[in-house]
XYZ file of C-alpha atoms in Angstrom:
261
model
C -39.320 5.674 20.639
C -36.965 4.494 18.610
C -37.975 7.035 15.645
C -36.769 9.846 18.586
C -34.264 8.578 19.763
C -32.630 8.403 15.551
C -33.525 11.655 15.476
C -32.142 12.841 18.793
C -28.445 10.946 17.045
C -28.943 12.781 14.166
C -29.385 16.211 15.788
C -25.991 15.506 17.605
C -24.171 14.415 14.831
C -25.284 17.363 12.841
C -23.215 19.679 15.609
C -20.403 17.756 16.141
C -17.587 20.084 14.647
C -13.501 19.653 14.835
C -11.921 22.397 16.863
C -7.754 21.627 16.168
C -5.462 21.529 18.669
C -5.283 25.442 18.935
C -8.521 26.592 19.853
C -8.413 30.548 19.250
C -8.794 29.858 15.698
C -11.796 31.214 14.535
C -12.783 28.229 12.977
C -13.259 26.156 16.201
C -16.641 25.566 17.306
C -17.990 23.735 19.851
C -20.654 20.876 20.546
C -23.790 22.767 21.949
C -25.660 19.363 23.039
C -24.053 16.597 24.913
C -22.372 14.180 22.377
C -22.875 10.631 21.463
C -20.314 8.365 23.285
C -17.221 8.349 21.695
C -16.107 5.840 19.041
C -12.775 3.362 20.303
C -9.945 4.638 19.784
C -7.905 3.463 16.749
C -5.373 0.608 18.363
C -1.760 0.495 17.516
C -1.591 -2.837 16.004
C -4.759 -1.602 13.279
C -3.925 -2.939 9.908
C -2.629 -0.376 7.173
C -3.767 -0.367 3.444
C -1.192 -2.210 0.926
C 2.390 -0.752 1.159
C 5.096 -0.667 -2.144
C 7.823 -2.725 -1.186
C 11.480 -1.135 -2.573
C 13.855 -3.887 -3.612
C 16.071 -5.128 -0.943
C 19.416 -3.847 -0.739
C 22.279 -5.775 -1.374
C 24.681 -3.816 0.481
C 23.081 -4.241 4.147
C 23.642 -6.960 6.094
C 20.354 -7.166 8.429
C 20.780 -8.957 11.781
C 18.492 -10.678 13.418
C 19.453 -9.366 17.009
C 15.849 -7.512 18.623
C 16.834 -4.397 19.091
C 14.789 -1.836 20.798
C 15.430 1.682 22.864
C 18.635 1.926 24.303
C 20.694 -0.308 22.437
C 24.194 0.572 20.873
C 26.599 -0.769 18.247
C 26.991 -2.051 14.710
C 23.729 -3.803 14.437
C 21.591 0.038 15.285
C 24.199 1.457 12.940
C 22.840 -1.271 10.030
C 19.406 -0.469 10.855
C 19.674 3.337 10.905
C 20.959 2.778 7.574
C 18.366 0.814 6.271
C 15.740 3.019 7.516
C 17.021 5.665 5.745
C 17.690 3.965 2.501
C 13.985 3.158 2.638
C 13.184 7.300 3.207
C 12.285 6.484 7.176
C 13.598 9.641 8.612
C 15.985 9.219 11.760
C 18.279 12.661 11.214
C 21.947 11.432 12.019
C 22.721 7.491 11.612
C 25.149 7.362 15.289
C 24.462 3.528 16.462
C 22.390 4.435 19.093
C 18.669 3.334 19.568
C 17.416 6.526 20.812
C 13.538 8.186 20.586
C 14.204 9.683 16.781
C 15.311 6.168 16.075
C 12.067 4.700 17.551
C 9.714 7.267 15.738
C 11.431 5.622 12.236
C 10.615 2.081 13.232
C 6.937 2.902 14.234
C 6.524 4.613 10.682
C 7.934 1.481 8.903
C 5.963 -0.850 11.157
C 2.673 1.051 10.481
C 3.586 1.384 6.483
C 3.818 -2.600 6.715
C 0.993 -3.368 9.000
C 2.312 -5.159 11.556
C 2.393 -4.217 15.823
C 3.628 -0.809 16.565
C 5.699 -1.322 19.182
C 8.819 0.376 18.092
C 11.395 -2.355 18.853
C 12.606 -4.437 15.482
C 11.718 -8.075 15.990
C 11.481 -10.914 13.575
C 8.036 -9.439 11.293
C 10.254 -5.946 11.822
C 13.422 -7.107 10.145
C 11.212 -8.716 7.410
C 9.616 -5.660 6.489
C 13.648 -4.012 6.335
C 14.139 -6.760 4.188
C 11.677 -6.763 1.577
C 12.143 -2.766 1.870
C 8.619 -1.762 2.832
C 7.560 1.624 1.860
C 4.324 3.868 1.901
C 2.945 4.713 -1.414
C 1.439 7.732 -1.877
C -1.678 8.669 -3.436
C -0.752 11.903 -5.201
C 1.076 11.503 -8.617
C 2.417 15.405 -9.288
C 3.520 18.391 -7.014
C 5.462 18.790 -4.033
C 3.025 18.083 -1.038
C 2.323 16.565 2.601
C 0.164 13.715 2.461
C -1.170 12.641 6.057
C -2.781 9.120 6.088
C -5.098 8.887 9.174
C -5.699 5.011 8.648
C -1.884 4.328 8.790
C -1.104 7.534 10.904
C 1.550 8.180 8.658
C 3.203 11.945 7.292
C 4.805 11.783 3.760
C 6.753 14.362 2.444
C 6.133 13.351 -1.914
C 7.467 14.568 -4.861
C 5.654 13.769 -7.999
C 4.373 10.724 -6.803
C 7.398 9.285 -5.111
C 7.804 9.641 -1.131
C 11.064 11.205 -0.282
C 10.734 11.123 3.440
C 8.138 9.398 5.913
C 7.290 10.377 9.364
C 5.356 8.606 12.124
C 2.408 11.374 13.364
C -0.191 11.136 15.559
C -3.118 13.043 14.654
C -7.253 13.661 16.166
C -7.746 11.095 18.724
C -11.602 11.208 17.725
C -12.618 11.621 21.420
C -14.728 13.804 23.589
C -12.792 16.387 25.659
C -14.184 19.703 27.454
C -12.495 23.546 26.933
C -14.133 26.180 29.210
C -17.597 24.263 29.878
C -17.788 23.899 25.976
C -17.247 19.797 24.156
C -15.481 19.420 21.136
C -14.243 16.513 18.960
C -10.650 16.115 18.270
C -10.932 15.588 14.865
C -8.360 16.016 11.800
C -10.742 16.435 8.832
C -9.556 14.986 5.640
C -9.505 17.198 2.499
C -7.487 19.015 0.574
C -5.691 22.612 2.485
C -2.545 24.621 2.247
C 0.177 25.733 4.430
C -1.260 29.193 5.424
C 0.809 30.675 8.159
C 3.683 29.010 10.908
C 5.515 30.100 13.881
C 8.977 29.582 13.819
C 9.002 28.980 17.957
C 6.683 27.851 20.816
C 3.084 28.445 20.278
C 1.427 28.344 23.540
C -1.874 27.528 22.865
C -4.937 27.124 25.260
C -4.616 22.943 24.833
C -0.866 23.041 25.288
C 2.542 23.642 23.409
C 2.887 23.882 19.741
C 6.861 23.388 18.418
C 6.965 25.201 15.586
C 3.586 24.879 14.242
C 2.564 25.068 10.456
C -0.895 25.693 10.044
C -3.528 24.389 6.531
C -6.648 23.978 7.933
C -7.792 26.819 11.060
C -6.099 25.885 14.015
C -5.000 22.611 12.856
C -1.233 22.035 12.269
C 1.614 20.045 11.856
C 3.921 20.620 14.924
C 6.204 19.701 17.353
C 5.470 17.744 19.929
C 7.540 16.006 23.297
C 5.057 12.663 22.507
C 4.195 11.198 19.522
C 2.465 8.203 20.447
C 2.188 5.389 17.239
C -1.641 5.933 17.389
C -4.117 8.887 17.226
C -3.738 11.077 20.558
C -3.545 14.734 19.584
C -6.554 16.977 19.800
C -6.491 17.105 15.918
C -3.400 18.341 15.110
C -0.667 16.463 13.233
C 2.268 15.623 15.573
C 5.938 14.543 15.039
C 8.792 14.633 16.575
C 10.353 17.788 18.141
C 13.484 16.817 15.779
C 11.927 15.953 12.742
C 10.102 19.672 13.048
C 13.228 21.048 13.339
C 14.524 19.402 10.313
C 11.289 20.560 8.520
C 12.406 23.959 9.263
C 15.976 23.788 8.731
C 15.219 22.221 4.983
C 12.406 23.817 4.015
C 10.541 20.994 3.447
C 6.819 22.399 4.327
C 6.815 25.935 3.553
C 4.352 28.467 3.111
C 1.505 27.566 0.329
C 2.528 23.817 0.349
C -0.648 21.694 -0.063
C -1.495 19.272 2.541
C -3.591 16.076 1.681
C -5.473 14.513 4.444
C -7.368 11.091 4.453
């Protein structure tokens, strides 16, 4: 019994494919038995690998005020600026705790391993202060590096990250498209930018902002919510503002190489 029922697993795993969070690339295939039960969910508060700490910087005062959503004033201003002297990107530093804001602070709290809750507390201010910052794994090229443990984007050049983004890729769960299963997987490897719209795609598991495609129907896009943990249907989300700036800069275009793992 317990021979077939290991081989039964086996058979399922075997047929278990990704399908991307646009599902009319031809690349997506479905499950064709009924899947294992899915594997928990990655929490927000999971630990991230080691993170290089950047030297504090002498010209910041930090405050210890918590500050979360909604707040206003000198001590957001300070914070803005520290995130961005660290390469957290929050567009325009205007004092004012707002959603682009809060995407920066869950990037720096999952680079330095701590709870992802998006307001700046004590262990928050302590990761400002010792200037906490992803390292990447490439060491030449321009490239995207998405790391799936830290649910982080990085935008590096020749080893050094210029400009980190919270994402929120394949929530590794079950979900059902037209009687069919598929996983919601991002697959880690090694891809290239291959084509983008510059607009809404309207795909058949929801809206894409300005999608750039390496890997089928699997892109980094724009999204309304980018939760601090893995939700999309394998896709790599951010921020409908940080796609824009993407665009507006350049940053990803066509032929870039993407690094997932």
């Amino acid at each position: 019994m317990r021979r077939a029922l290991s081989m039964t697993l086996a058979a399922t795993a075997a047929l278990t494919f990704a399908a991307g969070c646009d599902t009319d690339s031809p690349t997506a295939a479905p499950i064709t038995t009924a899947p294992v039960p899915a594997a928990p969910s990655v929490t927000p508060s999971a630990a991230p690998s080691v993170s290089t700490p950047a030297a504090p910087s002498p010209s910041t005062a930090v405050p210890r005020k918590k500050l979360k959503r909604g707040a206003e004033g000198a001590e957001v201003l300070a914070l803005q600026q520290r995130l961005t002297e660290l390469g957290y990107w929050i567009g325009e530093a205007d004092g004012k705790f707002g959603g682009t804001t809060q995407q920066a602070v869950y990037a720096l709290q999952k680079a330095a391993g701590i709870g992802r809750d998006g307001s700046v507390g004590p262990k928050t201010w302590k990761a400002l202060d010792r200037g906490v910052r992803p390292k990447p794994r490439s060491t030449s090229g321009d490239l995207v590096e998405i790391d799936l443990k830290r649910q982080l984007l990085m935008l590096v050049d020749d080893g050094q990250v210029t400009q980190t983004f919270n994402t929120s890729t394949g929530s590794m769960e079950y979900y059902e498209q037209e009687g069919r299963t598929y996983l919601a997987d991002t697959p880690r490897g090694r891809f290239t930018v291959g084509r983008q719209i510059d607009g809404w795609r309207h795909a058949p598991l929801g809206l894409l902002w300005r999608p750039k495609y390496f890997n089928g129907g699997i892109a980094v896009h724009g999204a309304p919510s980018v939760p601090p943990y893995p939700a999309s249907h394998g896709c790599a989300r951010v921020s409908i503002d940080a796609m824009n700036w993407m665009w507006k800069n350049d940053a990803i275009p066509l032929k870039t190489r993407v690094w997932v793992y």
